[in-house]
Short mmCIF file of C-alpha atoms in Angstrom, two decimals:
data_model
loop_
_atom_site.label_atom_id
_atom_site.label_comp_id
_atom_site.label_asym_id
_atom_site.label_seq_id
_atom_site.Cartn_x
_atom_site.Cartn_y
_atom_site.Cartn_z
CA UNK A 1162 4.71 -51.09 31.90
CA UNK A 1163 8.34 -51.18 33.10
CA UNK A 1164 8.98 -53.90 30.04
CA UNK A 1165 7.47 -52.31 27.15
CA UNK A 1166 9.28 -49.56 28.03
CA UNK A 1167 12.54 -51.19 28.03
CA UNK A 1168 11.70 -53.20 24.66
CA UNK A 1169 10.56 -49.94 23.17
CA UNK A 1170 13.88 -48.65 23.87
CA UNK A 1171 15.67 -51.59 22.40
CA UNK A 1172 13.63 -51.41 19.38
CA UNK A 1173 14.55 -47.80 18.90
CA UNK A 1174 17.72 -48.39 19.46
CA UNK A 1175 17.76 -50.65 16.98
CA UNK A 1176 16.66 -48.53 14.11
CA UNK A 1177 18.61 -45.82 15.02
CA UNK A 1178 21.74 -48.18 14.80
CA UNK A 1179 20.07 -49.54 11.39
CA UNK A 1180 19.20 -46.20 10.33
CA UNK A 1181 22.83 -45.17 10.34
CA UNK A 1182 23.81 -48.58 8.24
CA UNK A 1183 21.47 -48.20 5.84
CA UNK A 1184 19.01 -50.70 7.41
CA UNK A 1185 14.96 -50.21 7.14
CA UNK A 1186 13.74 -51.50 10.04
CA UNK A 1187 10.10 -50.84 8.89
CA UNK A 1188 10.31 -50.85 5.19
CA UNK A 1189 12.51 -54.05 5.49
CA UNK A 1190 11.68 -56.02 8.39
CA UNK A 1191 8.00 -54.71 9.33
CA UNK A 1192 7.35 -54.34 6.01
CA UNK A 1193 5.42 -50.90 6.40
CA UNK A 1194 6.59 -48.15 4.64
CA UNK A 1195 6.72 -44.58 7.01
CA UNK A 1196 7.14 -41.18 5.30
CA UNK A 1197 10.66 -39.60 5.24
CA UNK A 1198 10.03 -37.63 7.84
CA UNK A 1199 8.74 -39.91 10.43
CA UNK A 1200 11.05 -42.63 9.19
CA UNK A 1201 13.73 -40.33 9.62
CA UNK A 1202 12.77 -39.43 13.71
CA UNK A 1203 11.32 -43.33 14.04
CA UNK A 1204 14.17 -44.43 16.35
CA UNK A 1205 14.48 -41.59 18.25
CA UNK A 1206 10.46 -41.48 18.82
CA UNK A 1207 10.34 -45.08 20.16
CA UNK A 1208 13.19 -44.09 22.33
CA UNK A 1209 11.70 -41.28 23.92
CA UNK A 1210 8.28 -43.01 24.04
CA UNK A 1211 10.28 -45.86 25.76
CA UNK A 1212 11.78 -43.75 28.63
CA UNK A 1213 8.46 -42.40 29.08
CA UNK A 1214 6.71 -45.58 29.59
CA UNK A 1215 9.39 -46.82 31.53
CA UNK A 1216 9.31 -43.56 33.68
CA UNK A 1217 5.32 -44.20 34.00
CA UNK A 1218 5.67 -48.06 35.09
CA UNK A 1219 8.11 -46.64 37.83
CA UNK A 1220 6.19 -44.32 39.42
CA UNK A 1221 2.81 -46.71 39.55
CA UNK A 1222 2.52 -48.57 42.83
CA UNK A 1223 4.69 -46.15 44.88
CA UNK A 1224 2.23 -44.43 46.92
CA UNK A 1225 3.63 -42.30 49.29
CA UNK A 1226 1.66 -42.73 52.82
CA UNK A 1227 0.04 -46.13 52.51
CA UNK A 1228 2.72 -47.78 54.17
CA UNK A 1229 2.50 -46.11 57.68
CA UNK A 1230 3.49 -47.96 60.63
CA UNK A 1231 2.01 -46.88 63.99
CA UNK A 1232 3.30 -47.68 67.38
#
């Protein structure tokens, strides 16, 4: 989880940075065209669906109690 987080970060980073040089990404690259809206927000979307994910693969495997130690 922890990666796709991360490269859904990078990718968004990405078109943000392109976004602000006049670079499609989507229409370009991918070669799907988005609305103007969404195409607008794209970057910033895969950003915060990035931290998310990332924040999600952080918390999973951290159970609090299973490691008890008794003496």
């Amino acid at each position: 989880m922890k990666i796709l987080g991360i490269i859904l970060i990078v990718f968004g980073v990405i078109d943000i940075l392109g976004s602000f040089m006049n670079f499609d990404l989507w229409g370009g690259v991918i070669g799907i065209t988005l609305p103007e809206i969404i195409w607008t927000w794209s970057g910033y979307i895969e950003v915060g669906v990035g931290y998310w994910i990332l924040r999600l693969g952080k918390g999973a495997g951290t159970e609090e109690g299973t490691d008890s130690v008794e003496g």
